[in-house]
Amino acid sequence: MNNIPIEYYLILSALMFAVGITGVLIRRNAIVVFMSIELMLNSANLSLVTFSSYLGNSIGQIFVFFVMTVAAAEAAVGLAIIIAIFRNKLNVNIDEINIFKW
Amino acid sequence: MDVSNIIESLKLIKPEIAVSASLILVLIFDLIFHKDKKLIPYVALLGLFATGYFVIHQFGTTGFGFATKSTFKAFGMVTVDSFGTFFKLLILISAVLVLFFSSFSDEIKKTTDRLGEYYVLIFGMILGMFLMVSATDFLLIYLSMELLSLSSYVLAGFTKLRDRNSEASLKYVIYGSVSSGLMLFGISIIYGLTGSTNLYVINSLIQSPQINVLALSFALILVMAGMGFKISAAPFHFWTPDVYEGSPITITAFLSVASKAAGFGLLIRFIKTGFAAMTLNNGYWMLNPIFDWKLIIVILAILTMTLGNFSALWQNNLKRMLAYSSIAHAGYLLLGLAVFSNQGIAAILIYFFVYMLMNLGAFLIVMLIADKLGSEDVDDYDGLGYTSPFLGISLAVFLVSLTGLPPTAGFIGKLYIFSALIDAKMFVVAVIGVLNSVVSLYYYIRVLKHMYLVKPKIQPVEIIPGLSQKFLVLLLVVPVLFFGIYFSPIVELAKNCVVLLGF
């Protein structure tokens, strides 16, 4: 971290976040959408760790542990729900999950 | 952080401990008596009453629990004050009512093999909401929001055999995860700017001029997106109608009242502890001028209620209509926040108490009718007012109250919100709010028109509720009418509960 300036980490984190958001908005497969959400959470993790190292306090790193746990729980719930959808519809394309409109 | 500090802190979170204990108790009970699940609701009810005892005992207690750093000993992760306790009581009452609803609901009865999980997840939601309304550290805010969200994602799709259940659940989980991701990114930026996740510490640090205001306001918008999702404020409301329509009605009712209450409790505490520089003698808050708080909240409120009310106009499904109406109500409640004064907060508390009664009541009637009718469509309600007069009249009371007309309690709620606005000289906003209530009259009365004035094409079914169901309906109708006439108890309670620890 001494050699690489903090901006590099933050730019990488922001890029990951942007990729995640874009993925959620444009991808049509529910599983890929979930992967993009994980990317968003991980970009936040990266910036938390960066700041933690830069500021020299450990709150950020502890925060990341919690976020990782929550992200795993969220993925488990999300995948279970995708399986429930798949049993009913036999596909997980978000465009076709459209009983509710306006 | 020494041992005595931990013991002191544990004394402050007795209600949360009681909820966790009940959660584990229900889980173990479900495992031991898995053949006969009839007793589980009673165990759950017992747990809620035990929690209620601790919540009522907590009124008047103030304190900070679980300090993160010894130098900031006074400021903890958990803040206990009457404001939070009021919301806890609100959440608890609605949880008890939802438990009764569940025992009548056909949807839930059909899932007897998974009844234990249902109650465990409800307790998970309650625990999340209890922590949300008292959290003053970003770590706890994030964790409690996720606890609430994860439990409610599963409950939204609980009766998974139907298509619309799993669709509601998937939409909820995607919107929810995205908004929590946004919020988390915002938190990471705020942490980077201030070096702390504690709201009190952040409050004292952001007053220094070195803070990059642009980055801070960007982060704040992201964090507000996460909270706006929970209260279904306008740009983040898209999940509300779909999830409310697809979930089991008991869960819809719980989400629309308790989850929203927890979201508001969190938002108000977040703004007050994080960004209020001081409270003036006349009750108005001085907020740190990071950006124009008042303008932003007012715009959010007006957008929320206008969108909610106008979208509700052409809904035929009653659950969906009530979903949009709950968005509109979030708008009125945000107006109370926009005043940024203790008077506005008191108005919000009064409104929430009333809103709980009338909204749960409306959902109860819709549930009782849907169980017999098999539909929530307003066209199927034709002539129902004559064949089932009890339900018809009760629904009329709830809908009139939701509109905010006297002599129902809904009027009192609106009265206090708008008078807080007038006192703060926000006349234009108040007028927009009143005009919105007028719009809402149309879609509420349309249901009554179908029940009483439209000639039914087929002979309408007769719905005779059982004695216990009648009692439950009366338990909600009577307070709605009673508090419309004699409202000083709620007003006194709310005014006593505007004790918000902060600066």
Coordinates of C-alpha atoms in Angstrom, one line a residue:
Chain A
M1 CA 0.0 0.0 0.0
N2 CA 3.0 2.3 0.5
N3 CA 3.9 2.2 -3.1
I4 CA 0.5 2.3 -4.7
P5 CA -1.4 5.5 -4.1
I6 CA -4.9 5.3 -2.5
E7 CA -6.6 6.7 -5.6
Y8 CA -5.8 3.5 -7.5
Y9 CA -7.8 1.4 -5.1
L10 CA -10.7 3.9 -5.0
I11 CA -10.9 4.1 -8.7
L12 CA -10.9 0.3 -9.0
S13 CA -13.6 0.2 -6.4
A14 CA -15.7 2.8 -8.2
L15 CA -15.2 0.9 -11.5
M16 CA -16.3 -2.4 -9.9
F17 CA -19.4 -0.6 -8.4
A18 CA -20.2 0.8 -11.9
V19 CA -19.9 -2.6 -13.5
G20 CA -22.1 -4.1 -10.8
I21 CA -24.8 -1.4 -11.3
T22 CA -24.7 -1.8 -15.1
G23 CA -24.9 -5.6 -14.8
V24 CA -28.0 -5.3 -12.6
L25 CA -29.6 -2.9 -15.0
I26 CA -28.9 -4.6 -18.4
R27 CA -28.5 -8.4 -17.7
R28 CA -31.6 -10.5 -18.1
N29 CA -30.6 -13.7 -16.2
A30 CA -31.5 -13.6 -12.6
I31 CA -28.3 -15.4 -11.6
V32 CA -26.1 -12.9 -13.4
V33 CA -28.0 -10.1 -11.7
F34 CA -27.1 -11.7 -8.4
M35 CA -23.5 -11.9 -9.4
S36 CA -23.6 -8.2 -10.3
I37 CA -25.0 -7.4 -6.8
E38 CA -22.2 -9.3 -5.2
L39 CA -19.8 -7.2 -7.3
M40 CA -21.4 -4.1 -5.9
L41 CA -21.0 -5.4 -2.3
N42 CA -17.4 -6.3 -3.0
S43 CA -16.6 -2.9 -4.4
A44 CA -17.9 -1.4 -1.1
N45 CA -15.7 -3.9 0.8
L46 CA -12.6 -2.9 -1.2
S47 CA -13.1 0.7 -0.5
L48 CA -13.8 0.0 3.2
V49 CA -10.5 -2.0 3.5
T50 CA -8.6 0.7 1.6
F51 CA -9.9 3.5 3.9
S52 CA -9.2 1.3 6.9
S53 CA -5.6 0.8 5.8
Y54 CA -5.2 4.4 4.9
L55 CA -6.7 5.8 8.1
G56 CA -5.0 3.3 10.2
N57 CA -8.0 2.1 12.2
S58 CA -9.6 -1.3 12.1
I59 CA -13.3 -0.4 12.0
G60 CA -13.5 -0.8 8.2
Q61 CA -11.9 -4.2 8.2
I62 CA -14.3 -5.4 10.9
F63 CA -17.1 -4.0 8.8
V64 CA -16.0 -6.0 5.9
F65 CA -16.3 -9.3 7.8
F66 CA -19.9 -8.5 8.6
V67 CA -20.6 -7.5 5.0
M68 CA -19.1 -10.8 3.7
T69 CA -21.3 -12.8 6.1
V70 CA -24.4 -10.9 5.1
A71 CA -23.6 -11.2 1.4
A72 CA -23.3 -15.0 1.8
A73 CA -26.7 -15.1 3.5
E74 CA -28.2 -12.9 0.9
A75 CA -26.9 -15.1 -1.9
A76 CA -28.3 -18.1 -0.2
V77 CA -31.7 -16.6 0.1
G78 CA -31.6 -15.2 -3.4
L79 CA -30.6 -18.5 -4.9
A80 CA -33.4 -20.3 -3.0
I81 CA -35.9 -17.9 -4.4
I82 CA -34.5 -18.3 -7.9
I83 CA -35.0 -22.1 -7.5
A84 CA -38.6 -21.5 -6.4
I85 CA -39.1 -19.4 -9.5
F86 CA -37.4 -22.0 -11.7
R87 CA -39.8 -24.7 -10.4
N88 CA -42.8 -22.7 -11.4
K89 CA -41.6 -21.2 -14.7
L90 CA -38.7 -23.5 -15.9
N91 CA -36.5 -20.5 -16.6
V92 CA -34.9 -17.6 -14.7
N93 CA -35.2 -14.9 -17.3
I94 CA -36.2 -11.6 -15.6
D95 CA -38.1 -10.4 -18.7
E96 CA -40.5 -13.3 -18.3
I97 CA -41.2 -12.8 -14.6
N98 CA -43.9 -10.3 -15.3
I99 CA -47.2 -11.2 -13.7
F100 CA -47.3 -7.8 -12.0
K101 CA -47.4 -4.7 -14.1
W102 CA -48.2 -1.2 -13.0
Chain B
M1 CA -14.8 -1.5 26.7
D2 CA -14.8 -3.3 30.1
V3 CA -17.1 -5.8 31.6
S4 CA -19.3 -3.4 33.5
N5 CA -19.9 -1.4 30.3
I6 CA -21.1 -4.6 28.7
I7 CA -23.4 -5.4 31.5
E8 CA -24.8 -1.9 31.5
S9 CA -25.4 -2.1 27.8
L10 CA -27.1 -5.5 28.0
K11 CA -29.6 -3.9 30.5
L12 CA -30.5 -1.5 27.8
I13 CA -31.4 -4.1 25.2
K14 CA -33.7 -6.3 27.2
P15 CA -36.5 -6.1 24.6
E16 CA -34.1 -7.3 21.9
I17 CA -32.8 -10.1 24.1
A18 CA -36.4 -11.1 24.8
V19 CA -37.1 -11.2 21.0
S20 CA -34.0 -13.3 20.4
A21 CA -34.9 -15.7 23.2
S22 CA -38.4 -16.1 21.8
L23 CA -37.0 -16.7 18.3
I24 CA -34.9 -19.5 19.6
L25 CA -37.7 -20.8 21.8
V26 CA -40.1 -21.0 18.8
L27 CA -37.4 -22.7 16.8
I28 CA -36.7 -25.4 19.4
F29 CA -40.4 -25.8 20.1
D30 CA -40.9 -26.4 16.4
L31 CA -38.2 -29.0 16.3
I32 CA -39.4 -30.9 19.4
F33 CA -43.1 -30.9 18.6
H34 CA -42.9 -31.2 14.9
K35 CA -45.9 -33.5 14.7
D36 CA -48.4 -31.0 16.2
K37 CA -47.9 -27.4 15.2
K38 CA -51.0 -26.0 16.8
L39 CA -49.2 -24.7 19.9
I40 CA -46.6 -22.7 18.0
P41 CA -48.7 -19.5 17.6
Y42 CA -49.3 -19.5 21.4
V43 CA -45.6 -19.8 22.1
A44 CA -45.0 -17.0 19.7
L45 CA -47.7 -14.9 21.3
L46 CA -46.2 -15.6 24.7
G47 CA -42.8 -14.4 23.5
L48 CA -44.3 -11.2 22.2
F49 CA -46.1 -10.5 25.5
A50 CA -42.8 -11.1 27.3
T51 CA -41.1 -8.6 24.9
G52 CA -44.0 -6.2 25.5
Y53 CA -43.3 -6.2 29.2
F54 CA -39.7 -5.2 28.7
V55 CA -40.7 -2.6 26.1
I56 CA -43.2 -0.9 28.4
H57 CA -40.7 -1.0 31.2
Q58 CA -38.2 0.8 28.9
F59 CA -40.3 3.9 28.5
G60 CA -38.4 6.8 30.0
T61 CA -35.1 5.0 30.0
T62 CA -32.3 6.7 28.1
G63 CA -28.8 5.6 27.5
F64 CA -26.1 4.6 25.1
G65 CA -25.1 1.0 24.8
F66 CA -22.0 -0.8 23.4
A67 CA -19.6 2.1 23.0
T68 CA -17.2 1.5 20.2
K69 CA -14.2 3.4 21.6
S70 CA -13.2 4.2 25.1
T71 CA -12.6 7.9 24.1
F72 CA -16.2 8.2 23.0
K73 CA -17.6 6.5 25.9
A74 CA -20.8 8.3 25.9
F75 CA -21.7 7.4 22.4
G76 CA -22.7 3.8 21.7
M77 CA -23.8 1.6 18.9
V78 CA -27.3 1.4 20.4
T79 CA -29.2 4.4 21.7
V80 CA -32.2 3.8 23.9
D81 CA -34.7 6.6 24.3
S82 CA -38.4 7.1 24.4
F83 CA -38.6 7.8 20.6
G84 CA -37.2 4.3 19.9
T85 CA -39.3 2.7 22.5
F86 CA -42.5 4.2 21.0
F87 CA -41.6 2.6 17.6
K88 CA -40.8 -0.6 19.4
L89 CA -44.2 -0.6 21.0
L90 CA -45.8 0.2 17.6
I91 CA -43.9 -2.7 15.9
L92 CA -44.9 -5.0 18.8
I93 CA -48.6 -4.2 18.6
S94 CA -48.7 -4.7 14.9
A95 CA -46.8 -8.0 15.3
V96 CA -49.4 -9.2 17.8
L97 CA -52.2 -8.3 15.5
V98 CA -50.4 -9.9 12.5
L99 CA -50.1 -13.1 14.6
F100 CA -53.9 -13.1 15.1
F101 CA -54.3 -12.4 11.4
S102 CA -52.1 -15.4 10.6
S103 CA -54.3 -17.7 12.7
F104 CA -57.3 -16.8 10.5
S105 CA -55.6 -16.6 7.1
D106 CA -56.3 -19.5 4.8
E107 CA -53.0 -18.9 2.9
I108 CA -51.0 -19.5 6.0
K109 CA -53.2 -22.3 7.3
K110 CA -52.4 -24.3 4.1
T111 CA -48.7 -24.3 5.0
T112 CA -49.0 -26.2 8.2
D113 CA -45.8 -28.1 7.7
R114 CA -43.8 -24.9 7.6
L115 CA -45.6 -23.0 10.3
G116 CA -42.6 -23.0 12.7
E117 CA -40.4 -21.3 10.1
Y118 CA -43.1 -18.7 9.5
Y119 CA -43.1 -17.6 13.1
V120 CA -39.3 -17.8 13.5
L121 CA -38.9 -15.5 10.5
I122 CA -41.5 -13.0 11.9
F123 CA -39.4 -12.9 15.0
G124 CA -36.3 -12.3 12.8
M125 CA -38.1 -9.3 11.3
I126 CA -39.1 -8.0 14.7
L127 CA -35.5 -8.3 15.9
G128 CA -34.2 -6.4 12.9
M129 CA -36.8 -3.7 13.3
F130 CA -36.1 -3.3 17.0
L131 CA -32.4 -2.8 16.3
M132 CA -33.1 -0.5 13.4
V133 CA -35.0 2.0 15.5
S134 CA -32.2 2.2 18.1
A135 CA -29.1 1.9 15.9
T136 CA -26.6 4.8 15.9
D137 CA -23.7 3.1 14.2
F138 CA -23.5 2.3 10.5
L139 CA -22.5 -1.3 11.3
L140 CA -25.6 -1.9 13.3
I141 CA -27.7 0.0 10.8
Y142 CA -26.5 -2.2 8.0
L143 CA -26.8 -5.4 9.9
S144 CA -30.3 -4.7 11.3
M145 CA -31.6 -3.6 7.9
E146 CA -30.2 -6.8 6.4
L147 CA -31.8 -8.9 9.2
L148 CA -35.1 -7.4 8.5
S149 CA -34.7 -7.7 4.7
L150 CA -33.5 -11.3 4.6
S151 CA -36.4 -12.4 6.8
S152 CA -39.0 -10.5 4.8
Y153 CA -37.6 -11.8 1.4
V154 CA -38.3 -15.3 2.5
L155 CA -41.7 -14.4 4.0
A156 CA -42.8 -12.6 0.9
G157 CA -42.5 -15.9 -1.0
F158 CA -43.6 -18.1 1.8
T159 CA -46.5 -19.8 0.2
K160 CA -44.2 -20.6 -2.7
L161 CA -46.6 -22.8 -4.6
R162 CA -48.2 -19.9 -6.3
D163 CA -46.4 -18.1 -9.2
R164 CA -47.0 -14.6 -7.9
N165 CA -45.5 -15.4 -4.5
S166 CA -42.1 -16.3 -5.9
E167 CA -42.2 -13.4 -8.3
A168 CA -42.9 -11.0 -5.4
S169 CA -40.0 -12.6 -3.5
L170 CA -37.6 -12.4 -6.4
K171 CA -38.4 -8.7 -7.1
Y172 CA -38.1 -7.9 -3.4
V173 CA -34.7 -9.6 -3.2
I174 CA -33.3 -7.9 -6.2
Y175 CA -34.5 -4.4 -5.4
G176 CA -33.5 -4.9 -1.8
S177 CA -30.0 -6.2 -2.5
V178 CA -29.3 -3.4 -4.9
S179 CA -30.5 -0.7 -2.5
S180 CA -28.4 -2.2 0.3
G181 CA -25.4 -2.3 -2.0
L182 CA -25.9 1.4 -2.8
M183 CA -26.2 2.1 0.9
L184 CA -23.1 0.1 1.7
F185 CA -21.1 2.0 -0.9
G186 CA -22.3 5.3 0.6
I187 CA -21.3 4.1 4.1
S188 CA -17.8 3.2 2.9
I189 CA -17.4 6.7 1.5
I190 CA -18.6 8.3 4.7
Y191 CA -16.2 6.1 6.6
G192 CA -13.4 7.2 4.4
L193 CA -14.2 10.8 5.0
T194 CA -14.6 10.7 8.7
G195 CA -12.8 7.5 9.8
S196 CA -15.7 6.4 11.9
T197 CA -19.0 4.6 11.6
N198 CA -20.6 6.0 14.7
L199 CA -23.2 8.7 13.9
Y200 CA -22.3 10.8 17.0
V201 CA -18.6 10.9 16.0
I202 CA -19.5 11.6 12.4
N203 CA -21.7 14.4 13.6
S204 CA -18.9 16.1 15.5
L205 CA -16.4 15.5 12.6
I206 CA -18.4 16.7 9.6
Q207 CA -18.6 20.2 11.1
S208 CA -15.0 20.7 10.3
P209 CA -14.3 22.6 7.1
Q210 CA -11.9 20.0 5.7
I211 CA -14.6 17.6 4.8
N212 CA -15.2 17.3 1.1
V213 CA -18.9 18.3 0.9
L214 CA -19.4 17.0 -2.6
A215 CA -18.3 13.5 -1.7
L216 CA -20.2 13.6 1.5
S217 CA -23.5 14.6 -0.2
F218 CA -23.0 11.9 -2.8
A219 CA -22.5 9.3 0.0
L220 CA -25.5 10.7 1.8
I221 CA -27.7 10.3 -1.3
L222 CA -26.6 6.7 -1.5
V223 CA -27.4 6.0 2.1
M224 CA -30.7 7.7 1.8
A225 CA -31.5 5.4 -1.1
G226 CA -31.1 2.4 1.2
M227 CA -33.4 4.0 3.8
G228 CA -35.9 5.3 1.2
F229 CA -36.2 1.7 -0.1
K230 CA -37.4 0.6 3.4
I231 CA -40.0 3.4 3.7
S232 CA -40.9 3.1 0.0
A233 CA -40.3 6.8 -0.8
A234 CA -40.7 7.8 -4.4
P235 CA -37.7 7.1 -6.6
F236 CA -37.2 3.8 -4.6
H237 CA -40.8 2.6 -4.4
F238 CA -41.0 0.3 -7.4
W239 CA -40.9 -2.8 -5.4
T240 CA -43.8 -1.9 -3.2
P241 CA -46.9 -2.6 -5.3
D242 CA -45.5 -5.9 -6.7
V243 CA -44.3 -7.2 -3.4
Y244 CA -47.4 -6.2 -1.6
E245 CA -49.6 -7.8 -4.2
G246 CA -47.7 -11.0 -4.3
S247 CA -47.0 -11.7 -0.7
P248 CA -49.4 -13.4 1.7
I249 CA -51.8 -10.7 3.1
T250 CA -50.5 -11.1 6.6
I251 CA -47.0 -10.3 5.5
T252 CA -48.2 -7.4 3.3
A253 CA -49.9 -5.9 6.4
F254 CA -46.8 -6.4 8.5
L255 CA -44.5 -4.9 5.8
S256 CA -46.8 -1.9 5.2
V257 CA -46.9 -1.0 8.9
A258 CA -44.0 -2.3 11.0
S259 CA -41.3 -2.4 8.3
K260 CA -42.2 1.2 7.3
A261 CA -42.3 2.3 11.0
A262 CA -38.8 0.8 11.5
G263 CA -37.6 2.6 8.3
F264 CA -38.9 5.9 9.5
G265 CA -37.5 5.4 13.0
L266 CA -34.1 4.8 11.4
L267 CA -34.3 7.7 9.0
I268 CA -35.3 10.2 11.6
R269 CA -32.7 9.0 14.0
F270 CA -30.1 9.0 11.3
I271 CA -30.8 12.6 10.4
K272 CA -31.1 13.8 13.9
T273 CA -28.1 12.2 15.5
G274 CA -25.9 12.4 12.4
F275 CA -26.6 15.8 11.1
A276 CA -28.4 18.0 13.6
A277 CA -25.9 20.5 15.0
M278 CA -28.3 21.5 17.8
T279 CA -31.9 21.7 18.8
L280 CA -33.3 25.2 19.3
N281 CA -35.4 26.1 22.2
N282 CA -38.6 26.2 20.2
G283 CA -38.0 22.6 19.1
Y284 CA -36.6 23.2 15.6
W285 CA -33.4 21.4 14.6
M286 CA -30.4 23.2 13.2
L287 CA -29.0 20.8 10.6
N288 CA -25.5 20.9 9.2
P289 CA -25.8 22.7 5.9
I290 CA -24.2 19.9 3.8
F291 CA -27.0 20.2 1.4
D292 CA -30.5 21.7 1.6
W293 CA -32.1 19.0 3.7
K294 CA -35.5 20.7 3.8
L295 CA -35.8 21.0 0.1
I296 CA -34.7 17.4 -0.5
I297 CA -37.1 15.9 2.0
V298 CA -40.0 18.1 0.7
I299 CA -39.3 17.1 -2.9
L300 CA -39.2 13.4 -1.8
A301 CA -42.4 13.8 0.1
I302 CA -44.3 15.5 -2.6
L303 CA -43.1 13.1 -5.2
T304 CA -43.9 10.1 -3.0
M305 CA -47.5 11.1 -2.2
T306 CA -48.3 12.3 -5.7
L307 CA -47.0 9.2 -7.3
G308 CA -48.7 7.0 -4.8
N309 CA -52.0 8.7 -5.0
F310 CA -52.2 9.0 -8.7
S311 CA -51.0 5.4 -9.4
A312 CA -53.6 4.1 -7.0
L313 CA -56.4 5.7 -9.0
W314 CA -56.6 2.9 -11.6
Q315 CA -55.8 -0.1 -9.5
N316 CA -58.4 -2.9 -9.5
N317 CA -56.7 -5.2 -7.1
L318 CA -57.4 -4.0 -3.6
K319 CA -54.0 -5.2 -2.2
R320 CA -52.2 -3.3 -4.9
M321 CA -54.4 -0.2 -4.3
L322 CA -53.5 -0.4 -0.6
A323 CA -49.8 -0.7 -1.6
Y324 CA -50.0 2.5 -3.5
S325 CA -51.9 4.1 -0.7
S326 CA -49.2 3.1 1.7
I327 CA -46.7 4.8 -0.6
A328 CA -48.9 7.9 -0.4
H329 CA -48.9 7.7 3.4
A330 CA -45.1 7.5 3.4
G331 CA -45.3 10.8 1.6
Y332 CA -47.5 12.4 4.3
L333 CA -45.1 11.1 7.0
L334 CA -42.1 12.5 5.2
L335 CA -43.9 15.9 5.2
G336 CA -43.8 15.6 9.0
L337 CA -40.1 15.0 8.9
A338 CA -39.5 17.9 6.5
V339 CA -40.5 20.3 9.2
F340 CA -37.3 19.2 11.1
S341 CA -38.7 20.0 14.5
N342 CA -39.9 18.2 17.6
Q343 CA -43.4 19.1 16.7
G344 CA -43.1 17.4 13.3
I345 CA -41.8 14.3 14.9
A346 CA -44.7 14.2 17.4
A347 CA -47.0 14.5 14.4
I348 CA -45.3 11.6 12.8
L349 CA -45.6 9.4 15.9
I350 CA -49.3 10.3 16.2
Y351 CA -49.8 9.5 12.5
F352 CA -48.0 6.2 12.7
F353 CA -50.1 5.1 15.6
V354 CA -53.3 5.8 13.7
Y355 CA -51.9 4.5 10.5
M356 CA -51.2 1.2 12.1
L357 CA -54.8 0.7 13.3
M358 CA -56.4 1.7 10.1
N359 CA -54.1 0.1 7.6
L360 CA -54.0 -3.3 9.5
G361 CA -57.8 -3.1 9.7
A362 CA -58.1 -2.5 6.0
F363 CA -55.8 -5.5 5.2
L364 CA -57.7 -7.6 7.7
I365 CA -61.0 -7.0 6.0
V366 CA -59.5 -7.6 2.6
M367 CA -58.0 -10.9 3.9
L368 CA -61.3 -12.1 5.4
I369 CA -63.1 -11.3 2.1
A370 CA -60.4 -12.8 -0.1
D371 CA -60.4 -16.0 1.9
K372 CA -64.1 -16.5 1.0
L373 CA -64.1 -14.9 -2.4
G374 CA -60.8 -16.1 -3.6
S375 CA -60.1 -12.7 -5.2
E376 CA -59.0 -9.2 -4.2
D377 CA -60.5 -7.6 -7.2
V378 CA -62.7 -4.6 -6.6
D379 CA -65.2 -5.7 -9.2
D380 CA -65.9 -8.8 -7.2
Y381 CA -66.9 -6.7 -4.3
D382 CA -70.1 -5.6 -6.0
G383 CA -73.1 -5.7 -3.6
L384 CA -71.0 -7.1 -0.8
G385 CA -72.0 -4.3 1.5
Y386 CA -75.5 -5.6 1.7
T387 CA -74.8 -9.3 2.0
S388 CA -72.1 -8.9 4.6
P389 CA -72.9 -5.6 6.4
F390 CA -70.4 -6.1 9.2
L391 CA -67.4 -6.3 7.0
G392 CA -68.8 -3.7 4.7
I393 CA -69.2 -1.1 7.4
S394 CA -65.9 -1.9 9.0
L395 CA -64.1 -1.5 5.6
A396 CA -65.9 1.8 5.1
V397 CA -64.6 3.1 8.5
F398 CA -61.0 2.1 7.7
L399 CA -61.1 3.6 4.2
V400 CA -62.7 6.9 5.4
S401 CA -60.0 6.9 8.1
L402 CA -57.2 6.3 5.5
T403 CA -58.6 9.3 3.5
G404 CA -58.3 11.4 6.6
L405 CA -61.9 12.5 7.1
P406 CA -63.5 13.2 10.5
P407 CA -64.7 11.7 12.8
T408 CA -62.1 8.9 12.3
A409 CA -58.6 8.8 13.8
G410 CA -57.1 9.3 10.3
F411 CA -58.2 12.9 10.5
I412 CA -56.3 13.5 13.7
G413 CA -53.1 12.1 12.2
K414 CA -53.4 14.4 9.1
L415 CA -54.4 17.4 11.3
Y416 CA -51.3 17.2 13.3
I417 CA -49.0 16.8 10.3
F418 CA -50.5 19.7 8.5
S419 CA -50.6 21.9 11.6
A420 CA -46.9 21.2 12.1
L421 CA -46.3 22.3 8.5
I422 CA -48.4 25.5 9.0
D423 CA -46.5 26.3 12.2
A424 CA -43.3 26.1 10.2
K425 CA -44.8 28.4 7.6
M426 CA -44.6 25.8 4.8
F427 CA -48.0 26.8 3.4
V428 CA -47.5 25.7 -0.2
V429 CA -46.4 22.2 0.9
A430 CA -49.4 21.9 3.2
V431 CA -51.8 22.8 0.4
I432 CA -50.2 20.2 -1.9
G433 CA -50.6 17.7 0.9
V434 CA -54.3 18.5 1.4
L435 CA -54.9 18.4 -2.4
N436 CA -53.3 14.9 -2.4
S437 CA -55.7 13.8 0.3
V438 CA -58.6 14.9 -2.0
V439 CA -57.2 12.7 -4.8
S440 CA -57.0 9.8 -2.4
L441 CA -60.7 10.1 -1.6
Y442 CA -61.5 9.0 -5.1
Y443 CA -59.9 5.6 -5.0
Y444 CA -60.9 4.8 -1.4
I445 CA -64.6 5.7 -2.1
R446 CA -64.5 3.7 -5.3
V447 CA -64.3 0.5 -3.2
L448 CA -67.3 1.7 -1.2
K449 CA -69.2 2.5 -4.4
H450 CA -68.6 -1.1 -5.6
M451 CA -69.8 -2.5 -2.3
Y452 CA -72.9 -0.4 -2.0
L453 CA -74.0 1.2 -5.2
V454 CA -73.0 -1.1 -8.1
K455 CA -75.6 -3.6 -9.0
P456 CA -74.0 -7.1 -8.8
K457 CA -74.1 -9.2 -12.0
I458 CA -74.2 -12.4 -10.0
Q459 CA -75.7 -12.9 -6.6
P460 CA -72.9 -11.8 -4.2
V461 CA -71.6 -14.3 -1.6
E462 CA -72.6 -13.9 2.0
I463 CA -69.5 -13.7 4.2
I464 CA -70.2 -14.2 7.9
P465 CA -67.1 -13.8 10.0
G466 CA -66.6 -16.1 13.1
L467 CA -67.0 -14.7 16.5
S468 CA -63.2 -14.3 17.1
Q469 CA -62.8 -12.7 13.7
K470 CA -65.6 -10.2 14.5
F471 CA -63.8 -9.5 17.8
L472 CA -60.5 -8.8 16.1
V473 CA -62.2 -6.5 13.6
L474 CA -63.9 -4.6 16.4
L475 CA -60.6 -4.4 18.2
L476 CA -59.4 -2.2 15.3
V477 CA -62.7 -0.4 14.3
V478 CA -63.4 0.8 17.8
P479 CA -60.1 2.5 18.4
V480 CA -60.2 4.1 14.9
L481 CA -63.5 5.7 15.8
F482 CA -62.7 6.3 19.5
F483 CA -59.4 8.1 18.8
G484 CA -61.1 10.2 16.2
I485 CA -63.1 11.8 19.0
Y486 CA -61.0 11.5 22.0
F487 CA -57.4 11.7 20.8
S488 CA -55.6 13.4 23.7
P489 CA -54.1 10.1 25.0
I490 CA -52.2 9.4 21.8
V491 CA -51.2 13.1 21.5
E492 CA -49.9 13.1 25.1
L493 CA -48.0 9.8 24.5
A494 CA -46.5 11.0 21.3
K495 CA -45.4 14.4 22.8
N496 CA -43.8 12.5 25.7
C497 CA -41.9 10.3 23.3
V498 CA -40.2 13.0 21.3
V499 CA -37.1 12.4 23.4
L500 CA -34.5 11.9 20.8
L501 CA -30.9 11.7 22.1
G502 CA -28.6 13.8 20.0
F503 CA -27.3 17.2 19.7

